[in-house]
Short mmCIF file of C-alpha atoms in Angstrom, two decimals:
data_model
loop_
_atom_site.label_atom_id
_atom_site.label_comp_id
_atom_site.label_asym_id
_atom_site.label_seq_id
_atom_site.Cartn_x
_atom_site.Cartn_y
_atom_site.Cartn_z
CA MET A 1 -13.28 14.44 -18.47
CA SER A 2 -13.97 13.57 -14.84
CA LYS A 3 -12.16 10.79 -13.01
CA ALA A 4 -15.34 8.67 -13.02
CA SER A 5 -15.76 9.10 -16.79
CA PHE A 6 -12.12 8.21 -17.35
CA GLU A 7 -12.45 5.06 -15.24
CA ARG A 8 -15.60 4.00 -17.12
CA LEU A 9 -13.86 4.51 -20.46
CA ALA A 10 -10.78 2.60 -19.29
CA ALA A 11 -12.98 -0.22 -17.99
CA THR A 12 -14.74 -0.46 -21.35
CA VAL A 13 -11.40 -0.75 -23.13
CA ALA A 14 -10.29 -3.43 -20.68
CA CYS A 15 -13.49 -5.42 -21.18
CA GLU A 16 -13.16 -5.29 -24.95
CA ASP A 17 -9.54 -6.40 -24.70
CA GLY A 18 -10.44 -9.24 -22.35
CA ASP A 19 -13.18 -10.66 -24.61
CA LYS A 20 -11.63 -13.74 -26.19
CA GLY A 21 -14.72 -14.98 -27.95
CA PRO A 22 -17.64 -17.32 -27.15
CA ASN A 23 -15.46 -20.34 -26.39
CA ALA A 24 -13.26 -18.58 -23.84
CA GLY A 25 -15.49 -19.48 -20.90
CA ALA A 26 -15.74 -23.09 -22.00
CA ARG A 27 -11.95 -23.38 -22.19
CA GLU A 28 -11.62 -21.93 -18.69
CA GLU A 29 -14.19 -24.39 -17.32
CA ALA A 30 -12.37 -27.29 -18.95
CA LYS A 31 -9.26 -26.67 -16.84
CA PRO A 32 -8.99 -28.96 -13.81
CA ALA A 33 -9.64 -27.24 -10.49
CA LEU A 34 -6.55 -26.66 -8.37
CA THR A 35 -6.38 -27.43 -4.69
CA THR A 36 -5.67 -24.55 -2.33
CA ALA A 37 -2.09 -25.76 -1.90
CA GLN A 38 -1.58 -26.04 -5.67
CA ARG A 39 -3.01 -22.57 -6.23
CA ILE A 40 -0.69 -21.10 -3.59
CA LEU A 41 2.37 -22.80 -5.08
CA LYS A 42 1.44 -21.72 -8.61
CA ALA A 43 0.99 -18.11 -7.48
CA TRP A 44 4.33 -18.23 -5.67
CA GLU A 45 6.13 -19.45 -8.79
CA SER A 46 4.74 -16.51 -10.77
CA LYS A 47 5.51 -14.11 -7.88
CA ASP A 48 1.83 -13.22 -7.61
CA TYR A 49 1.89 -12.60 -3.86
CA PHE A 50 -1.47 -10.86 -3.91
CA GLY A 51 -3.25 -13.66 -5.74
CA LEU A 52 -1.48 -16.14 -3.45
CA LEU A 53 -3.18 -14.58 -0.44
CA GLY A 54 -6.46 -14.05 -2.29
CA LEU A 55 -6.05 -10.27 -2.20
CA PRO A 56 -6.81 -7.78 -5.01
CA GLU A 57 -3.91 -6.68 -7.16
CA PRO A 58 -2.64 -3.11 -6.80
CA GLU A 59 -3.32 -0.60 -9.55
CA ALA A 60 -1.22 2.36 -10.69
CA ASP A 61 -2.38 5.95 -10.66
CA GLU A 62 -1.69 8.39 -13.49
CA LEU A 63 1.72 9.16 -11.97
CA GLY A 64 2.66 5.47 -11.95
CA ARG A 65 2.42 5.16 -8.17
CA PRO A 66 0.91 2.03 -6.59
CA VAL A 67 -2.67 2.22 -5.37
CA TRP A 68 -3.70 -0.58 -3.01
CA SER A 69 -6.62 -0.52 -0.61
CA CYS A 70 -5.68 -3.48 1.62
CA SER A 71 -4.59 -2.80 5.19
CA GLU A 72 -2.19 -4.85 7.31
CA VAL A 73 -5.20 -6.23 9.17
CA GLU A 74 -6.70 -7.53 5.91
CA VAL A 75 -3.36 -9.07 4.90
CA SER A 76 -3.10 -10.91 8.21
CA LYS A 77 -6.73 -12.01 8.03
CA ALA A 78 -6.19 -13.51 4.55
CA TYR A 79 -3.02 -15.24 5.76
CA ARG A 80 -4.73 -16.80 8.79
CA LYS A 81 -7.62 -18.05 6.69
CA LEU A 82 -5.32 -19.86 4.25
CA SER A 83 -2.82 -21.06 6.86
CA ILE A 84 -5.60 -23.05 8.54
CA VAL A 85 -6.34 -24.85 5.26
CA VAL A 86 -2.75 -25.82 4.38
CA HIS A 87 -1.32 -26.20 7.89
CA PRO A 88 0.88 -29.34 8.10
CA ASP A 89 -0.96 -30.52 11.22
CA LYS A 90 -4.18 -30.67 9.20
CA ASN A 91 -2.46 -32.30 6.22
CA PRO A 92 -0.11 -34.97 7.63
CA GLY A 93 2.14 -36.44 4.94
CA ASP A 94 0.96 -33.94 2.30
CA GLU A 95 4.15 -32.48 0.78
CA GLU A 96 2.27 -29.92 -1.33
CA ALA A 97 0.46 -28.57 1.71
CA ARG A 98 3.74 -28.34 3.64
CA ARG A 99 5.43 -26.36 0.86
CA ALA A 100 2.33 -24.20 0.41
CA PHE A 101 2.37 -23.39 4.12
CA GLU A 102 6.04 -22.35 3.89
CA VAL A 103 5.59 -20.03 0.91
CA LEU A 104 2.38 -18.65 2.42
CA ASN A 105 4.42 -17.56 5.44
CA GLN A 106 7.04 -15.98 3.18
CA ALA A 107 4.41 -14.07 1.19
CA HIS A 108 2.84 -12.87 4.42
CA ARG A 109 6.18 -11.56 5.68
CA LEU A 110 6.81 -9.81 2.35
CA LEU A 111 3.55 -7.89 2.56
CA LYS A 112 3.85 -7.14 6.28
CA ASP A 113 7.36 -5.68 6.16
CA PRO A 114 7.17 -2.01 5.03
CA THR A 115 10.36 -2.12 2.94
CA SER A 116 9.63 -5.34 1.05
CA ARG A 117 5.95 -4.40 0.67
CA GLU A 118 6.94 -1.14 -0.99
CA ASP A 119 9.15 -3.01 -3.47
CA VAL A 120 6.39 -5.52 -4.25
CA LEU A 121 3.81 -2.76 -4.67
CA ARG A 122 6.06 -0.82 -7.04
CA GLY A 123 6.57 -3.92 -9.17
CA ALA A 124 2.83 -4.63 -9.23
CA ALA A 125 2.05 -1.00 -10.12
CA ASP A 126 4.50 -1.12 -13.00
CA LYS A 127 2.87 -4.33 -14.22
CA ALA A 128 -0.59 -2.75 -13.94
CA ARG A 129 0.58 0.34 -15.83
CA ARG A 130 2.02 -1.73 -18.69
CA ARG A 131 -1.13 -3.85 -18.85
CA ARG A 132 -3.31 -0.74 -19.03
CA GLU A 133 -1.12 0.79 -21.74
CA ALA A 134 -1.37 -2.41 -23.79
CA GLN A 135 -5.17 -2.37 -23.46
CA GLU A 136 -5.38 1.28 -24.45
CA ALA A 137 -3.13 0.68 -27.46
CA GLY A 138 -5.81 -1.61 -28.87
CA ALA A 139 -8.52 1.05 -28.69
CA ASP A 140 -9.58 3.19 -31.63
CA LEU A 141 -7.92 6.56 -32.22
CA ALA A 142 -10.73 8.68 -30.77
CA THR A 143 -10.78 6.63 -27.57
CA ARG A 144 -7.00 6.81 -27.24
CA VAL A 145 -7.11 10.60 -27.60
CA GLN A 146 -9.79 10.82 -24.89
CA LEU A 147 -7.86 8.55 -22.57
CA HIS A 148 -4.61 10.44 -23.10
CA ALA A 149 -6.26 13.80 -22.36
CA ALA A 150 -8.02 12.42 -19.28
CA LYS A 151 -4.80 10.87 -17.97
CA ASN A 152 -2.92 14.14 -18.37
CA GLU A 153 -5.67 16.03 -16.56
CA ARG A 154 -5.74 13.50 -13.74
CA ALA A 155 -1.94 13.58 -13.47
CA ARG A 156 -2.04 17.37 -13.09
CA GLU A 157 -4.64 17.03 -10.34
CA LEU A 158 -2.51 14.46 -8.52
CA ARG A 159 0.61 16.62 -8.76
CA LYS A 160 -1.34 19.61 -7.43
CA ALA A 161 -2.71 17.56 -4.53
CA GLU A 162 0.76 16.18 -3.89
CA GLY A 163 2.18 19.71 -3.75
CA GLN A 164 -0.57 20.85 -1.39
CA GLY A 165 0.01 17.81 0.79
CA LEU A 166 3.73 18.52 0.92
CA GLN A 167 3.08 22.16 1.83
CA ALA A 168 0.67 21.10 4.58
CA HIS A 169 3.25 18.63 5.88
CA ILE A 170 5.94 21.34 5.99
CA LEU A 171 3.61 23.73 7.83
CA GLU A 172 2.69 21.01 10.31
CA GLN A 173 6.36 20.25 10.96
CA MET A 174 7.04 23.97 11.51
CA ARG A 175 4.14 24.19 13.95
CA LYS A 176 5.44 21.20 15.90
CA ARG A 177 8.95 22.66 16.05
CA GLN A 178 7.57 25.99 17.31
CA GLU A 179 5.52 24.24 19.99
CA GLU A 180 8.54 22.18 21.05
CA ALA A 181 10.71 25.33 21.27
CA LYS A 182 8.00 27.02 23.34
CA ARG A 183 7.80 24.04 25.72
CA ARG A 184 11.58 24.01 26.14
CA ALA A 185 11.65 27.77 26.84
CA GLN A 186 8.90 27.39 29.44
CA ALA A 187 10.70 24.46 31.07
CA ALA A 188 13.96 26.45 31.15
CA ALA A 189 12.16 29.43 32.72
CA ARG A 190 10.59 27.21 35.40
CA ALA A 191 13.97 25.60 36.15
CA ALA A 192 15.62 29.03 36.44
CA GLN A 193 12.83 30.21 38.73
CA MET A 194 13.25 27.18 40.96
CA ARG A 195 17.03 27.67 41.13
CA GLY A 196 16.51 31.34 42.04
CA GLY A 197 14.10 30.35 44.81
CA ARG A 198 16.56 27.86 46.26
CA GLN A 199 19.38 30.43 46.21
CA MET A 200 17.21 32.96 48.05
CA GLY A 201 16.35 30.34 50.64
CA ASP A 202 20.01 29.47 51.19
CA GLY A 203 20.87 33.18 51.61
CA GLU A 204 18.20 33.64 54.29
CA GLU A 205 19.52 30.65 56.23
CA ASP A 206 23.05 32.11 56.15
CA ASP A 207 21.74 35.43 57.54
CA GLU A 208 20.01 33.67 60.43
CA GLU A 209 23.19 31.80 61.37
CA GLU A 210 25.15 35.05 61.54
#
């Protein structure tokens, strides 16, 4: 099964799992709308830093690694857009907006710092993996067998690509080391040549003085 076929099958399972019946939409619409500040604070309480910034949640590949398409530029753009809305200067006396602005800054720092972002992405990937497994568990036997086979095939492809990438990285590092050694040897040869030239010049001056 190709990756595209696997993704279509997984999406079908997810849609079936997410169908809560004809009244689900009505119940959602009945909920009162949250302000931007309230939504930010609610997302912060549940540690949903991606939803807080209005960014898509990471997924997990078949090896359990996080997959997230957002760049640092997109993270900063989302932060700036929301910070304008909840900035204390635009909401004088609004305690919710002030707190939302504070946690918005914290979430932004979490996703900008490489170390903390990696931790957050790993946690989100694990959550996505468990959610997907729960959805697949509700599928019929034939679908589960198909999904399991497709996941194993995709995992093998990822491991192979990972191995090839590692090999390419090692070869690139070797090439760089060889080039650096060559540059150093050339620099040493030039320095030795210059020293030899100076010594010859000094010897000629001594001969003239005699």
